[in-house]
Coordinates of C-alpha atoms and ligand atoms in Angstrom, one line a residue:
X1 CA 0.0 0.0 0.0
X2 CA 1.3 3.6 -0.7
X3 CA 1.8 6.2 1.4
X4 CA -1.3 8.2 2.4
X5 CA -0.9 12.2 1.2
X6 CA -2.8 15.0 3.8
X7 CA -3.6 18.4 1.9
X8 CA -3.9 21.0 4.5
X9 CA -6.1 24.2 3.7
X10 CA -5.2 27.4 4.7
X11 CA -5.2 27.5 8.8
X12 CA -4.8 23.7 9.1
X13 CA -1.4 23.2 9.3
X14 CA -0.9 21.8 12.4
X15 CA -3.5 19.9 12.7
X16 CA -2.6 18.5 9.1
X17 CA 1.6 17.9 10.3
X18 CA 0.1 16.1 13.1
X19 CA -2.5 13.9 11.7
X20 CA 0.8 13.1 8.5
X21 CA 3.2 12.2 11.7
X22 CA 0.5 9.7 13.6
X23 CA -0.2 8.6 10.3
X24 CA 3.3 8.0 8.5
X25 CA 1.5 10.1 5.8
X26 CA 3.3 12.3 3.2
X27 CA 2.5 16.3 3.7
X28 CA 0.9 17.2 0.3
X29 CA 1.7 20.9 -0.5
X30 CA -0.4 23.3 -2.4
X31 CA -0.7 27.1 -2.8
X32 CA -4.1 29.2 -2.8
X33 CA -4.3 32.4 -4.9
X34 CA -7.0 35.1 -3.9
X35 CA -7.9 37.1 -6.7
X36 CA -8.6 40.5 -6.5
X37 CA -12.1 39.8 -7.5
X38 CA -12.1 37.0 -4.6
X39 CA -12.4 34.3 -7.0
X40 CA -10.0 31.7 -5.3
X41 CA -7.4 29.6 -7.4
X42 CA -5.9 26.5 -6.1
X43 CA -3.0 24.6 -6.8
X44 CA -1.3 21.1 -6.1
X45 CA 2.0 20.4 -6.2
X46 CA 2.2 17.1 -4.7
X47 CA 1.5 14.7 -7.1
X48 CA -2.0 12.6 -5.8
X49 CA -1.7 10.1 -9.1
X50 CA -2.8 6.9 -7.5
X51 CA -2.4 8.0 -3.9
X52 CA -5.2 7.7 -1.1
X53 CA -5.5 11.2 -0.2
X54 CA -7.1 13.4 2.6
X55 CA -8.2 17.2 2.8
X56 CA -7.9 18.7 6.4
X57 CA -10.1 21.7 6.4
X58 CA -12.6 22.8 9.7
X59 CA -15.3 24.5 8.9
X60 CA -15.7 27.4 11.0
X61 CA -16.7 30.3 8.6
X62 CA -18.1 27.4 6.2
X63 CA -18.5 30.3 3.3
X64 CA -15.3 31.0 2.9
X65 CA -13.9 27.4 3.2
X66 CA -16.3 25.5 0.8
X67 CA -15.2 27.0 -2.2
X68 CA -11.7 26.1 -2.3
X69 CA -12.5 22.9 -0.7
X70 CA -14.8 22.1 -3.1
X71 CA -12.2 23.2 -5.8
X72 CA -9.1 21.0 -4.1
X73 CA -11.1 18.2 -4.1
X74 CA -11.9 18.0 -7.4
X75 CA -8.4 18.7 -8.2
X76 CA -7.4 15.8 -6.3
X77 CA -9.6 13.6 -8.5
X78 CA -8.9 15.2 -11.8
X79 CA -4.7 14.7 -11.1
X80 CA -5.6 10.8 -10.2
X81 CA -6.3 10.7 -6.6
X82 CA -7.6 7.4 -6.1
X83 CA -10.2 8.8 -2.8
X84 CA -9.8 11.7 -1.5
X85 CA -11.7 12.1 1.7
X86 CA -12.4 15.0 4.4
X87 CA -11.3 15.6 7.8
X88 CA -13.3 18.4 9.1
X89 CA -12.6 18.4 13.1
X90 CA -15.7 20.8 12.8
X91 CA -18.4 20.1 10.3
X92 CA -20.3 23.4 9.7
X93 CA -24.1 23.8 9.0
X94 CA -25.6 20.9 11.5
X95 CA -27.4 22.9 13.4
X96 CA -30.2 23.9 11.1
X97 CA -31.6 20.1 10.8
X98 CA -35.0 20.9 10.7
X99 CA -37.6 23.6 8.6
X100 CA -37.9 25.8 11.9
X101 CA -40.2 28.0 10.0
X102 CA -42.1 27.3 7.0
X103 CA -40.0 28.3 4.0
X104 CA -36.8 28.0 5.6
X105 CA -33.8 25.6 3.6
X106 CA -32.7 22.5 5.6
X107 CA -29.2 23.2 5.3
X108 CA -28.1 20.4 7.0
X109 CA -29.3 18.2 4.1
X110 CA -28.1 20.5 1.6
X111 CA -24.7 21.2 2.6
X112 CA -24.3 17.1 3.1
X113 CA -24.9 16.8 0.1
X114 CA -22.5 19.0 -1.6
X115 CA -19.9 17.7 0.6
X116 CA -20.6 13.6 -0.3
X117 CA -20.5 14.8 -4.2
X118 CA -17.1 16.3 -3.7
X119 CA -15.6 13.7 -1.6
X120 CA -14.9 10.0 -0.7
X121 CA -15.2 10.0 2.7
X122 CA -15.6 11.8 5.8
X123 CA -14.2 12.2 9.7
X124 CA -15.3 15.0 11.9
X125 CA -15.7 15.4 15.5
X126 CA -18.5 15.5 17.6
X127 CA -21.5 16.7 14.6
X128 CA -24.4 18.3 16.1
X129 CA -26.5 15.0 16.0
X130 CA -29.7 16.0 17.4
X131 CA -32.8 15.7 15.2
X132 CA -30.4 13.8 12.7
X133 CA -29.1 10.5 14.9
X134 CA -26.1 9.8 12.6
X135 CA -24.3 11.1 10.0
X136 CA -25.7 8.6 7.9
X137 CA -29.1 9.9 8.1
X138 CA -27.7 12.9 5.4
X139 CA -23.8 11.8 4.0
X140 CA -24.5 9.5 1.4
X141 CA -20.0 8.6 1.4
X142 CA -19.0 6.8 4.4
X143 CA -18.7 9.0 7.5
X144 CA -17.1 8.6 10.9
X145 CA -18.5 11.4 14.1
X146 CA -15.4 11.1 16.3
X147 CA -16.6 10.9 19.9
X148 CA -13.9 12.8 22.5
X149 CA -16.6 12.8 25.3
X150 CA -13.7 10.3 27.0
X151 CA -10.8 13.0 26.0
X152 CA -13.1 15.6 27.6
X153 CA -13.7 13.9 30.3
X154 CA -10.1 12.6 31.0
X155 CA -9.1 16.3 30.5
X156 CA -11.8 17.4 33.5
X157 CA -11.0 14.3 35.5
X158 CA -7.0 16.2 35.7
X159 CA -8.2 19.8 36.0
X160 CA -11.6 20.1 37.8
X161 CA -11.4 19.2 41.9
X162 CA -14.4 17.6 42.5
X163 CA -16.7 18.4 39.2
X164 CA -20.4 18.7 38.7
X165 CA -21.1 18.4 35.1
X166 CA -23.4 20.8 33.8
X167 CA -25.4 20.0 30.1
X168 CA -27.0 23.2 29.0
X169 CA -29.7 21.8 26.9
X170 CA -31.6 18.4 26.5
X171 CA -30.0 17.8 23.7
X172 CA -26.7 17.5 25.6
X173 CA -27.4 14.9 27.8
X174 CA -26.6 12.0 26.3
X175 CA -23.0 13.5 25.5
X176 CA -22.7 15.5 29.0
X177 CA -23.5 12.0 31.1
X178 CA -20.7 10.2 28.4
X179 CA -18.1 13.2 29.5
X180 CA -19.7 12.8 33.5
X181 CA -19.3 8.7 33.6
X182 CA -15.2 9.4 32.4
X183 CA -14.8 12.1 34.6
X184 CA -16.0 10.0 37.5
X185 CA -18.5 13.4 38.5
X186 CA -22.2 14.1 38.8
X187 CA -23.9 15.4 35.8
X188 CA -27.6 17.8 35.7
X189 CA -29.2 19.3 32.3
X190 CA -30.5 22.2 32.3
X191 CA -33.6 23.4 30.6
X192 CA -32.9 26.1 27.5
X193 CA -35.1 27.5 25.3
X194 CA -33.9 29.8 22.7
X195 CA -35.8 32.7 21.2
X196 CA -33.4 33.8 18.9
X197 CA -29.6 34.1 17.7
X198 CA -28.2 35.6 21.1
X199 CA -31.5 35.4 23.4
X200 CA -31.1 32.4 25.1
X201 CA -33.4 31.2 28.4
X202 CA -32.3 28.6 30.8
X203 CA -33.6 27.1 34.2
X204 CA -30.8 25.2 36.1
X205 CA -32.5 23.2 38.9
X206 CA -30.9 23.9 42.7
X207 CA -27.8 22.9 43.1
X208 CA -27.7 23.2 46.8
X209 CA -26.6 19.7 47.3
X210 CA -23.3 20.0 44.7
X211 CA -22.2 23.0 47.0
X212 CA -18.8 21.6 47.5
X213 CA -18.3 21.1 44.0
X214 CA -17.0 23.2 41.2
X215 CA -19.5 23.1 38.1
X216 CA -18.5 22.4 34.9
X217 CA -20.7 23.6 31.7
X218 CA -20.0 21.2 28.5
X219 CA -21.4 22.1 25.3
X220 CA -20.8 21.1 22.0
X221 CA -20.5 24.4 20.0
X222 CA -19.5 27.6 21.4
X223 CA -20.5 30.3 19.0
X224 CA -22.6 33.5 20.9
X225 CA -21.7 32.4 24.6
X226 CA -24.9 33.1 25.2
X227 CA -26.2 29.5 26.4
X228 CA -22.7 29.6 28.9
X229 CA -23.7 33.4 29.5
X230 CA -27.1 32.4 30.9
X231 CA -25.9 29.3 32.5
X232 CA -22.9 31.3 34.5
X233 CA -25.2 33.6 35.5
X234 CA -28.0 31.0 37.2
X235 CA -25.1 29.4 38.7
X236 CA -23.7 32.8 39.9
X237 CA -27.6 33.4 41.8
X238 CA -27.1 30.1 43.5
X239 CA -23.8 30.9 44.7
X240 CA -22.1 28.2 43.5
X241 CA -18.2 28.4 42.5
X242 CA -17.2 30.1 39.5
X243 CA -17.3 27.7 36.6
X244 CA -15.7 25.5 34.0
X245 CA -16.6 26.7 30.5
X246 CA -15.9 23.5 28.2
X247 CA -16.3 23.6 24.5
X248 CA -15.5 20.9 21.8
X249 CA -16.0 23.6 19.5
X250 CA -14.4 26.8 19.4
X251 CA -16.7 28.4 17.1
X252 CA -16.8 32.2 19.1
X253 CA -18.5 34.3 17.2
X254 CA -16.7 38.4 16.7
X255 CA -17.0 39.0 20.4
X256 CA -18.1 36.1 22.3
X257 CA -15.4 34.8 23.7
X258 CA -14.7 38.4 25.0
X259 CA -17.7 37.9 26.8
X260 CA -17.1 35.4 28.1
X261 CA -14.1 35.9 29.8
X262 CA -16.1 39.1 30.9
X263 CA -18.2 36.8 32.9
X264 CA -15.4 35.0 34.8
X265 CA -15.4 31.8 35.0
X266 CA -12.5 30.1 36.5
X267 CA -11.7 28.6 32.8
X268 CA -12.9 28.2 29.4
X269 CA -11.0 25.2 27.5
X270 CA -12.3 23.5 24.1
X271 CA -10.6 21.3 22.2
X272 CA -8.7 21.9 19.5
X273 CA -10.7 21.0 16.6
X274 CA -11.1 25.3 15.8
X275 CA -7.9 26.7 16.7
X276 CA -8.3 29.0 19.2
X277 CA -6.5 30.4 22.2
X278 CA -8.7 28.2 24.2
X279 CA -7.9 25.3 23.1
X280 CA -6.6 23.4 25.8
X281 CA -8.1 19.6 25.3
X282 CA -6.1 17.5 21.9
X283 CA -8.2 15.4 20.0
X284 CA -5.7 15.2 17.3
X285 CA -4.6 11.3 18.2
X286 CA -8.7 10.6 18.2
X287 CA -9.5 11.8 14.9
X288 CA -5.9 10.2 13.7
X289 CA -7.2 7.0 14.5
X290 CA -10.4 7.3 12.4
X291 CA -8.9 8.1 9.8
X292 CA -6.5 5.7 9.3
X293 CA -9.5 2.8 9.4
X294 CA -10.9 5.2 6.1
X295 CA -7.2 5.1 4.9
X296 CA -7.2 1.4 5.1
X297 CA -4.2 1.5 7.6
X298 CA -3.5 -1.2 9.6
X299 CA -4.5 -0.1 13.5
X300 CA -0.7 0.2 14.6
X301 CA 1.0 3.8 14.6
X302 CA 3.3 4.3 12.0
X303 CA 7.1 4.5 13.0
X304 CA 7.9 8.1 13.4
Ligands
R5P401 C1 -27.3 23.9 20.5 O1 -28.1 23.1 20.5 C2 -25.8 23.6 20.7 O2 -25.7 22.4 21.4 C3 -25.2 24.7 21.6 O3 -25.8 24.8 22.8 C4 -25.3 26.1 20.9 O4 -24.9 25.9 19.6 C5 -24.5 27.1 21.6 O5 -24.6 28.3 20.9 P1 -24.4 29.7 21.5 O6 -22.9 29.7 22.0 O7 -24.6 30.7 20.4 O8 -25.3 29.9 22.6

């Protein structure tokens, strides 16, 4: 078997050199041109000619990053490529799974389906899986959702004296007991109801008897604050100790993590599937190891 090549879009360097070292995969380089216009031009100049190949590219600001995506990977199969898949640590547009109001597009679908006609295959971490139970339900290419609710957990488990984990939403509970069970803590959900972009309601039951613990809010996404905004300050009327802010996610919308940090909470960590100056939990090794099963690789670690 040849030698796997990772194409790193602008931005996912690092996470690309890491994935190419756990992987014993060749760096693939390329160049990206922006027109004045903003027409984007990409280039390859590592040859994919019969070569299993991968794009790293998250998709925080999805806009901007589809298009030359969308133009790599079809580069990549007009030079010979014999796959070429996706690693997207964050998959973009999962959220909107549903016709909320009438009229309204069901991205979700949409933008799945753009991406399984331009690739092979798929790894991401952690999709926002909520109305949709698998990534099945809308990727038509084979597609693995990375679980790092054991990372996270692990990662709490060394940081957090005595945690309460904190879901913020129904939705989270499956995922926020998964993080609770590794971390050896208690878990409660809290009860959210969102009116619109940033107005965001919760009801966190009393926590009067977690009083000697330090809560710890896990969410999925980060992109207003505004569900850890309202959750801090519930927490902060009952007293309790200032909080954890965990994110997989590092989305942070212009401002948000500003305001968070306004809010004080003893720490806000995510992983680094965004890079961010948050980032404080690697799932690099995690999505490594999904990928090499799409790669084909045996499950031992190449040598370097
Ligand atoms: C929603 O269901 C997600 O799990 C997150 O709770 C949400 O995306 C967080 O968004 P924001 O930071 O804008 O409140």
């Amino acid at each position: 078997m040849t030698t796997p090549i990772i194409y790193s879009l602008p931005g996912n360097d690092i996470t690309g050199e890491r994935l190419a070292c756990l992987l014993d995969a060749e760096i693939g380089r390329l160049s990206t041109h922006t027109f004045p216009d903003c027409e984007t031009l990409v280039r390859v100049d590592t040859d994919p000619r019969d070569r299993e190949v991968a794009i790293v590219a998250t998709l925080r600001h999805p806009n901007d990053v589809v298009m030359p995506l969308l133009f790599l990977a079809d580069t990549l199969h007009g030079l010979g490529a014999r796959r070429v898949g996706l690693i997207a640590p964050y998959l973009a547009y999962m959220r909107q799974d549903m016709r909320f109001h009438p009229g309204e597009a069901l991205t979700a679908r949409t933008f799945a389906s753009i991406l399984s006609d331009a690739v092979d295959w798929l790894v991401t971490v952690e999709p926002h899986l909520h109305r949709f139970t698998s990534l099945a339900d809308v990727y038509d290419i084979p597609a693995t959702a990375v679980q790092v609710s054991s990372d996270i957990g692990a990662w709490i488990s060394r940081q957090v004296d005595r945690p309460l984990i904190i879901g913020p939403d129904e939705e989270s509970r499956q995922w926020a007991e998964s993080v609770a069970a590794r971390a050896g803590a208690p878990c409660t959900v809290v009860t959210k109801t969102r009116r619109g972009d940033t107005d965001v309601v919760e009801s966190i039951p009393d926590l009067g008897a977690h009083a000697d613990r330090t809560p710890v809010l896990v969410d999925d996404i980060i992109s207003t604050a505004r569900t850890m905004l309202a959750a801090i300050g519930h927490l902060h009327e009952q007293h309790a100790r200032p909080p954890f802010c965990v994110g997989v996610h590092a989305v942070f919308a212009t401002g948000a993590h500003a305001a968070l940090e306004n809010a004080r909470p003893a720490c806000i960590a995510t992983t680094n599937t965004i890079p961010h100056s948050s980032n404080q939990i690697d799932v690099v090794p995690s999505i490594a190891a999904a990928a090499r099963s799409h790669f084909g690789l045996s499950d031992s670690p190449g040598p370097r």
